[in-house]
Amino acid sequence: MPDTVYPDELKDVYDIQETIGSGGFAKVKLATHRLTNEKVAIKMMTKEALAHDLPRVYTEIATMKELCHQNICQLYEVVETEAEIFMILEVLVYDNKEVQF
C-alpha cells in the first residue's frame, strides 16, 4: 500500500501511530483517540487493491455494524474516501508486545 494520505476526519480525531498488522489487501495502524485516549485499530484498504473484492468488504462492514459480542472486536466507525476505506475498530488487548483487533 503506498503512503497513505489520511482524511481530515481521521487526522483531526486520532493520533495515528505504528503499523500493527498487514496483509494482501489491508494495513492496520494503532491509533489513539485525541479526546478520550482510547486505543483503536484503523484498518486501511485501497479500493484499487480490493478490485472485485470490494462488495465483500461492504458486506463485512454491514455485518460488523450489526454485531455486538465480547469475543468480536467492535466496529466503531467507517471513513470512506474516493480511493480508500478506513475501518476504526476496537483494540481488544494492548500492551507494548501484543495488539489484537
Short mmCIF file of C-alpha atoms in Angstrom, two decimals:
data_model
loop_
_atom_site.label_atom_id
_atom_site.label_comp_id
_atom_site.label_asym_id
_atom_site.label_seq_id
_atom_site.Cartn_x
_atom_site.Cartn_y
_atom_site.Cartn_z
CA MET A 1 0.00 0.00 0.00
CA PRO A 2 1.55 3.34 -0.98
CA ASP A 3 1.96 6.13 1.54
CA THR A 4 -1.48 6.92 2.88
CA VAL A 5 -2.90 10.41 2.94
CA TYR A 6 -5.29 10.34 5.87
CA PRO A 7 -8.57 12.23 5.54
CA ASP A 8 -9.18 15.09 7.98
CA GLU A 9 -11.94 13.01 9.61
CA LEU A 10 -9.19 10.71 10.89
CA LYS A 11 -6.32 13.14 11.42
CA ASP A 12 -8.49 15.50 13.47
CA VAL A 13 -9.76 12.76 15.79
CA TYR A 14 -6.96 10.19 16.04
CA ASP A 15 -3.22 10.22 16.63
CA ILE A 16 -2.21 7.56 14.09
CA GLN A 17 0.79 5.52 15.17
CA GLU A 18 2.67 2.40 14.11
CA THR A 19 1.58 -0.41 11.82
CA ILE A 20 0.37 -3.39 13.87
CA GLY A 21 -0.65 -5.68 11.04
CA SER A 22 -0.75 -6.04 7.29
CA GLY A 23 -2.00 -8.42 4.66
CA GLY A 24 -2.75 -8.69 0.99
CA PHE A 25 -5.48 -6.05 0.94
CA ALA A 26 -5.10 -4.09 4.16
CA LYS A 27 -2.76 -2.45 6.62
CA VAL A 28 -3.72 -1.89 10.26
CA LYS A 29 -2.43 1.05 12.28
CA LEU A 30 -2.66 1.59 16.00
CA ALA A 31 -4.20 4.95 16.85
CA THR A 32 -5.27 6.89 19.92
CA HIS A 33 -8.44 8.97 20.13
CA ARG A 34 -7.28 12.53 20.84
CA LEU A 35 -10.05 13.32 23.37
CA THR A 36 -10.56 10.01 25.18
CA ASN A 37 -7.09 8.45 24.83
CA GLU A 38 -8.79 5.20 23.79
CA LYS A 39 -6.62 2.92 21.65
CA VAL A 40 -8.17 1.84 18.35
CA ALA A 41 -7.07 -0.10 15.31
CA ILE A 42 -7.52 1.54 11.91
CA LYS A 43 -7.81 -0.99 9.09
CA MET A 44 -6.90 0.74 5.83
CA MET A 45 -7.78 -0.68 2.41
CA THR A 46 -7.32 0.82 -1.03
CA LYS A 47 -10.26 0.29 -3.34
CA GLU A 48 -7.90 -0.29 -6.25
CA ALA A 49 -6.24 -3.22 -4.44
CA LEU A 50 -9.63 -4.65 -3.46
CA ALA A 51 -10.93 -4.58 -7.06
CA HIS A 52 -13.56 -7.33 -7.34
CA ASP A 53 -13.48 -7.96 -3.56
CA LEU A 54 -14.97 -4.53 -2.82
CA PRO A 55 -18.55 -5.89 -2.50
CA ARG A 56 -17.29 -8.44 0.05
CA VAL A 57 -15.76 -5.63 2.12
CA TYR A 58 -19.05 -3.71 2.09
CA THR A 59 -20.79 -6.90 3.28
CA GLU A 60 -18.19 -7.28 6.06
CA ILE A 61 -18.79 -3.69 7.15
CA ALA A 62 -22.57 -4.11 7.16
CA THR A 63 -22.27 -7.32 9.18
CA MET A 64 -19.84 -5.84 11.71
CA LYS A 65 -22.12 -2.84 12.28
CA GLU A 66 -24.80 -5.26 13.50
CA LEU A 67 -22.56 -7.40 15.73
CA CYS A 68 -22.04 -6.89 19.43
CA HIS A 69 -20.21 -9.75 21.15
CA GLN A 70 -17.44 -9.86 23.76
CA ASN A 71 -15.24 -12.03 21.52
CA ILE A 72 -15.58 -9.92 18.38
CA CYS A 73 -13.94 -6.52 18.10
CA GLN A 74 -16.43 -3.70 17.74
CA LEU A 75 -16.54 -1.63 14.57
CA TYR A 76 -16.75 1.97 15.75
CA GLU A 77 -16.78 3.90 12.52
CA VAL A 78 -16.05 3.72 8.79
CA VAL A 79 -14.44 6.57 6.86
CA GLU A 80 -14.53 6.23 3.10
CA THR A 81 -12.78 8.36 0.51
CA GLU A 82 -12.77 8.08 -3.25
CA ALA A 83 -9.72 5.79 -3.09
CA GLU A 84 -9.71 4.17 0.36
CA ILE A 85 -11.79 2.64 3.13
CA PHE A 86 -10.79 3.07 6.79
CA MET A 87 -12.43 0.86 9.44
CA ILE A 88 -11.97 2.09 13.02
CA LEU A 89 -12.01 -0.96 15.27
CA GLU A 90 -11.83 -1.74 18.97
CA VAL A 91 -8.45 -2.93 20.24
CA LEU A 92 -9.17 -5.90 22.49
CA VAL A 93 -5.73 -6.29 24.08
CA TYR A 94 -2.95 -3.74 24.09
CA ASP A 95 0.47 -3.83 25.64
CA ASN A 96 3.78 -3.00 24.08
CA LYS A 97 4.11 -6.52 22.68
CA GLU A 98 0.67 -7.61 21.57
CA VAL A 99 -2.31 -5.99 19.89
CA GLN A 100 -5.45 -7.81 18.85
CA PHE A 101 -8.17 -6.25 16.75
#
